[in-house]
Amino acid sequence: MTEARLLASVALAGLAGVATWRFRMLSIVGSALAALLGVAALRAGDRWALLLLAFFLPATALSRWRRSAKARLASGVLSPNATRTAIQVAANGGVFGVAALAAAAGVSSWPELVGVAALSSAAADTWATEVGIGSGATPWSWRTRGPVPPGTSGAVTLPGTIAMCLGAAWMGTAAARAGFEPEAALLGALGGVGGALCDTLLGATVQHRRWCPRCEKLTERDVHDCHTPTVGRSGWRLMDNDAVNLLSTVAGAAIALALQAIVR
Ligand SMILES: [Zn+2]
């Protein structure tokens, strides 16, 4: 085990533990899944583990930034415990994990590009959401063509959109620095932007929306913050935020593969 690998192992294990204990970022099962992702990344190689760290560290910091203000701003829309559960870890890291396992198994053609693109997509979406809500800017919805409450899916803010691009650029830079092929780093970052845009598109179209009959407001919550049970309003029942996140990382990888086919 090289020194860098040992360092990455300790950092990943420590991060998962600290996140659960101190920041309540991850449920216990979510922490276990995140640790499994770390193990898969380490089996694939040091650069995979470094890329996973490059995703986790700023995402953790950004979710901490103005956390109470964000919880207040989006309280009527997002779930009350918007902590990283097992399903959220799987939705954001699943495609990366599959790519890492394929790389560890000796597949050399697609895993690098797919891994970078999927994680860039998750990073771009996370940065956009955290900065968008934290900025306090009023989101503009593609669906209603007008302003909507913070946290509404399928809506965008200027600070969030800038953060989305920075998140993908950060992951591309991290990938190149960690030792991924320059082409995988660049096309992976571009795929990440595409994936995050797909997240917004799916959020504005098929994502499941609920309605509070008492407040007459749209929400993602099953029980609104006024304690009234909500009813399904539009979108597909199974297409919740996690399903949209998973599909977006798949889309990010597919876009990166398509770009690679074009440039080659
Ligand atoms: Zn209500």
Short mmCIF file of C-alpha atoms and ligand atoms in Angstrom, two decimals:
data_model
loop_
_atom_site.label_atom_id
_atom_site.label_comp_id
_atom_site.label_asym_id
_atom_site.label_seq_id
_atom_site.Cartn_x
_atom_site.Cartn_y
_atom_site.Cartn_z
CA MET A 1 0.00 0.00 0.00
CA THR A 2 1.55 3.29 -1.06
CA GLU A 3 1.70 6.30 1.19
CA ALA A 4 -0.87 8.23 -0.89
CA ARG A 5 -3.24 5.28 -0.82
CA LEU A 6 -2.88 4.90 2.94
CA LEU A 7 -3.53 8.62 3.35
CA ALA A 8 -6.63 8.41 1.15
CA SER A 9 -7.94 5.36 3.08
CA VAL A 10 -7.55 7.08 6.43
CA ALA A 11 -9.08 10.29 5.09
CA LEU A 12 -12.09 8.51 3.55
CA ALA A 13 -12.80 6.38 6.61
CA GLY A 14 -12.33 9.39 8.86
CA LEU A 15 -14.58 11.53 6.71
CA ALA A 16 -17.42 9.00 6.74
CA GLY A 17 -17.15 8.66 10.52
CA VAL A 18 -16.89 12.37 11.21
CA ALA A 19 -19.77 13.12 8.85
CA THR A 20 -22.06 10.78 10.77
CA TRP A 21 -20.99 11.76 14.22
CA ARG A 22 -20.46 15.49 13.92
CA PHE A 23 -22.22 16.86 10.87
CA ARG A 24 -25.11 14.37 10.63
CA MET A 25 -24.45 14.43 6.89
CA LEU A 26 -24.91 10.69 6.47
CA SER A 27 -27.14 8.12 8.05
CA ILE A 28 -25.26 5.06 9.35
CA VAL A 29 -26.17 2.98 6.27
CA GLY A 30 -25.25 5.96 4.10
CA SER A 31 -21.85 6.13 5.81
CA ALA A 32 -21.34 2.41 5.18
CA LEU A 33 -22.21 2.88 1.49
CA ALA A 34 -19.87 5.87 1.25
CA ALA A 35 -17.11 3.77 2.81
CA LEU A 36 -17.85 1.00 0.25
CA LEU A 37 -17.53 3.60 -2.51
CA GLY A 38 -14.17 4.53 -1.00
CA VAL A 39 -13.06 0.88 -1.01
CA ALA A 40 -14.16 0.46 -4.65
CA ALA A 41 -12.24 3.65 -5.53
CA LEU A 42 -9.10 2.43 -3.75
CA ARG A 43 -9.30 -0.92 -5.58
CA ALA A 44 -9.44 1.00 -8.85
CA GLY A 45 -6.38 3.09 -7.96
CA ASP A 46 -5.17 6.16 -6.11
CA ARG A 47 -6.54 8.64 -8.64
CA TRP A 48 -10.04 7.23 -8.17
CA ALA A 49 -9.81 7.69 -4.39
CA LEU A 50 -8.46 11.22 -4.81
CA LEU A 51 -11.33 12.06 -7.17
CA LEU A 52 -13.85 10.78 -4.61
CA LEU A 53 -12.21 12.98 -1.95
CA ALA A 54 -12.33 15.93 -4.37
CA PHE A 55 -16.09 15.35 -4.59
CA PHE A 56 -16.78 14.79 -0.87
CA LEU A 57 -14.72 17.58 0.71
CA PRO A 58 -16.24 20.65 -1.02
CA ALA A 59 -19.71 19.05 -1.03
CA THR A 60 -19.46 18.64 2.76
CA ALA A 61 -18.19 22.19 3.20
CA LEU A 62 -20.88 23.66 0.94
CA SER A 63 -23.68 21.79 2.70
CA ARG A 64 -22.41 23.22 6.00
CA TRP A 65 -22.28 26.76 4.57
CA ARG A 66 -25.29 28.80 5.79
CA ARG A 67 -26.97 25.53 6.73
CA SER A 68 -29.56 26.95 9.12
CA ALA A 69 -30.44 29.74 6.71
CA LYS A 70 -30.86 27.21 3.89
CA ALA A 71 -33.02 24.94 6.04
CA ARG A 72 -35.23 27.92 6.81
CA LEU A 73 -35.40 29.18 3.20
CA ALA A 74 -36.31 25.78 1.73
CA SER A 75 -38.29 24.45 4.69
CA GLY A 76 -41.62 24.40 2.88
CA VAL A 77 -40.25 22.62 -0.19
CA LEU A 78 -37.51 20.14 0.72
CA SER A 79 -37.67 17.22 3.14
CA PRO A 80 -37.07 18.24 6.76
CA ASN A 81 -34.07 15.91 7.17
CA ALA A 82 -32.27 16.64 3.93
CA THR A 83 -29.28 14.70 5.24
CA ARG A 84 -27.35 12.33 3.02
CA THR A 85 -29.10 9.01 3.37
CA ALA A 86 -28.06 5.68 1.87
CA ILE A 87 -30.32 6.27 -1.11
CA GLN A 88 -28.77 9.68 -1.73
CA VAL A 89 -25.26 8.20 -1.62
CA ALA A 90 -26.30 5.48 -4.08
CA ALA A 91 -28.02 8.01 -6.35
CA ASN A 92 -24.99 10.33 -6.46
CA GLY A 93 -22.17 7.77 -6.31
CA GLY A 94 -23.65 4.60 -7.85
CA VAL A 95 -22.46 5.14 -11.43
CA PHE A 96 -19.01 6.20 -10.20
CA GLY A 97 -18.89 3.05 -8.04
CA VAL A 98 -19.75 0.79 -11.00
CA ALA A 99 -17.06 2.51 -13.11
CA ALA A 100 -14.49 2.11 -10.30
CA LEU A 101 -15.30 -1.60 -9.96
CA ALA A 102 -15.00 -2.05 -13.74
CA ALA A 103 -11.63 -0.27 -13.70
CA ALA A 104 -10.50 -2.46 -10.78
CA ALA A 105 -11.55 -5.52 -12.81
CA GLY A 106 -9.23 -4.42 -15.63
CA VAL A 107 -11.69 -2.81 -18.04
CA SER A 108 -9.74 -0.01 -19.72
CA SER A 109 -12.05 1.52 -22.34
CA TRP A 110 -14.92 3.43 -20.69
CA PRO A 111 -14.56 3.47 -16.85
CA GLU A 112 -12.31 6.55 -16.52
CA LEU A 113 -14.53 8.83 -18.59
CA VAL A 114 -17.76 7.47 -17.07
CA GLY A 115 -16.39 7.76 -13.53
CA VAL A 116 -15.22 11.36 -13.94
CA ALA A 117 -18.41 12.42 -15.75
CA ALA A 118 -20.78 10.82 -13.22
CA LEU A 119 -19.02 12.36 -10.23
CA SER A 120 -18.69 15.73 -12.01
CA SER A 121 -22.41 15.62 -12.65
CA ALA A 122 -23.14 14.92 -8.97
CA ALA A 123 -20.71 17.69 -7.92
CA ALA A 124 -22.17 20.25 -10.35
CA ASP A 125 -25.70 19.52 -9.11
CA THR A 126 -24.67 19.62 -5.43
CA TRP A 127 -22.75 22.90 -5.80
CA ALA A 128 -25.65 24.45 -7.74
CA THR A 129 -28.22 23.42 -5.12
CA GLU A 130 -26.18 24.44 -2.06
CA VAL A 131 -25.00 27.78 -3.47
CA GLY A 132 -28.33 28.49 -5.17
CA ILE A 133 -30.36 28.08 -1.98
CA GLY A 134 -27.65 29.58 0.27
CA SER A 135 -27.35 32.71 -1.88
CA GLY A 136 -30.93 33.64 -1.04
CA ALA A 137 -31.54 34.44 -4.71
CA THR A 138 -35.09 33.86 -5.97
CA PRO A 139 -35.10 30.82 -8.30
CA TRP A 140 -36.62 31.05 -11.77
CA SER A 141 -38.61 28.00 -12.86
CA TRP A 142 -38.42 26.51 -16.34
CA ARG A 143 -41.79 24.98 -15.61
CA THR A 144 -43.84 28.01 -14.62
CA ARG A 145 -41.60 30.56 -16.41
CA GLY A 146 -41.55 32.61 -13.26
CA PRO A 147 -40.14 32.93 -9.71
CA VAL A 148 -40.59 29.98 -7.29
CA PRO A 149 -39.61 29.30 -3.63
CA PRO A 150 -35.96 28.27 -2.91
CA GLY A 151 -35.43 24.49 -3.17
CA THR A 152 -37.95 23.99 -5.98
CA SER A 153 -36.77 21.36 -8.48
CA GLY A 154 -36.36 22.43 -12.09
CA ALA A 155 -35.61 26.02 -11.12
CA VAL A 156 -32.35 27.94 -11.45
CA THR A 157 -30.56 30.92 -9.90
CA LEU A 158 -27.61 32.84 -11.34
CA PRO A 159 -25.29 32.04 -8.36
CA GLY A 160 -26.37 28.38 -8.56
CA THR A 161 -25.69 28.19 -12.29
CA ILE A 162 -22.21 29.71 -11.84
CA ALA A 163 -21.56 27.24 -9.00
CA MET A 164 -22.71 24.38 -11.25
CA CYS A 165 -20.03 25.26 -13.83
CA LEU A 166 -17.39 25.78 -11.12
CA GLY A 167 -18.27 22.38 -9.58
CA ALA A 168 -17.75 20.59 -12.89
CA ALA A 169 -14.57 22.57 -13.59
CA TRP A 170 -13.28 21.71 -10.11
CA MET A 171 -13.85 17.98 -10.73
CA GLY A 172 -12.20 18.14 -14.17
CA THR A 173 -9.18 19.90 -12.68
CA ALA A 174 -9.05 17.44 -9.78
CA ALA A 175 -9.26 14.50 -12.21
CA ALA A 176 -6.37 15.83 -14.31
CA ARG A 177 -4.27 16.58 -11.21
CA ALA A 178 -5.03 13.13 -9.75
CA GLY A 179 -3.71 11.42 -12.87
CA PHE A 180 -6.71 10.74 -15.10
CA GLU A 181 -6.19 11.13 -18.85
CA PRO A 182 -6.58 14.82 -19.87
CA GLU A 183 -9.33 13.81 -22.31
CA ALA A 184 -11.29 12.01 -19.57
CA ALA A 185 -10.85 15.04 -17.27
CA LEU A 186 -12.03 17.59 -19.85
CA LEU A 187 -14.88 15.58 -21.41
CA GLY A 188 -15.88 14.30 -17.96
CA ALA A 189 -16.28 17.89 -16.71
CA LEU A 190 -18.31 18.83 -19.80
CA GLY A 191 -20.46 15.72 -19.26
CA GLY A 192 -20.90 16.89 -15.67
CA VAL A 193 -22.38 20.20 -16.81
CA GLY A 194 -24.67 18.28 -19.20
CA GLY A 195 -25.74 15.93 -16.42
CA ALA A 196 -26.54 18.82 -14.06
CA LEU A 197 -28.58 20.49 -16.82
CA CYS A 198 -30.47 17.19 -17.26
CA ASP A 199 -31.14 17.26 -13.51
CA THR A 200 -32.81 20.66 -13.89
CA LEU A 201 -34.70 19.50 -17.00
CA LEU A 202 -36.01 16.34 -15.30
CA GLY A 203 -36.82 18.41 -12.20
CA ALA A 204 -38.92 20.75 -14.35
CA THR A 205 -40.76 17.95 -16.20
CA VAL A 206 -41.17 14.41 -14.83
CA GLN A 207 -40.09 14.86 -11.19
CA HIS A 208 -42.88 14.07 -8.72
CA ARG A 209 -44.46 17.11 -7.10
CA ARG A 210 -46.78 17.27 -4.15
CA TRP A 211 -49.30 19.89 -3.11
CA CYS A 212 -50.29 21.21 0.29
CA PRO A 213 -54.05 21.86 0.12
CA ARG A 214 -53.96 24.06 3.22
CA CYS A 215 -51.16 26.43 2.14
CA GLU A 216 -51.88 25.95 -1.57
CA LYS A 217 -48.15 25.46 -2.23
CA LEU A 218 -46.05 22.93 -4.16
CA THR A 219 -43.61 20.84 -2.13
CA GLU A 220 -41.50 17.66 -2.21
CA ARG A 221 -42.58 16.76 1.30
CA ASP A 222 -45.14 14.06 2.20
CA VAL A 223 -46.23 16.14 5.18
CA HIS A 224 -45.93 19.91 4.79
CA ASP A 225 -44.28 22.10 7.44
CA CYS A 226 -47.81 23.15 8.45
CA HIS A 227 -48.32 19.43 9.41
CA THR A 228 -50.88 18.90 6.63
CA PRO A 229 -50.48 15.68 4.58
CA THR A 230 -49.75 16.60 0.96
CA VAL A 231 -51.23 15.07 -2.20
CA GLY A 232 -49.56 14.06 -5.48
CA ARG A 233 -49.84 16.85 -8.00
CA SER A 234 -47.77 16.14 -11.11
CA GLY A 235 -44.84 14.13 -12.43
CA TRP A 236 -44.20 10.42 -11.99
CA ARG A 237 -44.68 8.92 -8.54
CA LEU A 238 -41.36 7.02 -8.59
CA MET A 239 -39.41 9.97 -9.98
CA ASP A 240 -38.31 11.52 -6.70
CA ASN A 241 -35.22 13.66 -6.20
CA ASP A 242 -32.95 10.62 -5.77
CA ALA A 243 -34.17 8.97 -8.98
CA VAL A 244 -33.59 12.25 -10.82
CA ASN A 245 -30.06 12.48 -9.35
CA LEU A 246 -29.24 8.93 -10.44
CA LEU A 247 -30.58 9.50 -13.97
CA SER A 248 -28.61 12.74 -14.18
CA THR A 249 -25.29 11.01 -13.42
CA VAL A 250 -26.18 8.41 -16.10
CA ALA A 251 -26.96 11.27 -18.52
CA GLY A 252 -23.67 13.01 -17.63
CA ALA A 253 -21.74 9.81 -18.42
CA ALA A 254 -23.68 9.28 -21.66
CA ILE A 255 -23.01 12.87 -22.79
CA ALA A 256 -19.29 12.49 -22.04
CA LEU A 257 -19.17 9.21 -24.05
CA ALA A 258 -21.00 10.90 -26.94
CA LEU A 259 -18.54 13.84 -26.88
CA GLN A 260 -15.65 11.36 -26.93
CA ALA A 261 -17.15 9.61 -29.96
CA ILE A 262 -17.42 12.98 -31.70
CA VAL A 263 -13.87 14.21 -31.00
CA ARG A 264 -12.18 10.88 -31.84
ZN ZN B 1 -48.95 23.55 4.20
#
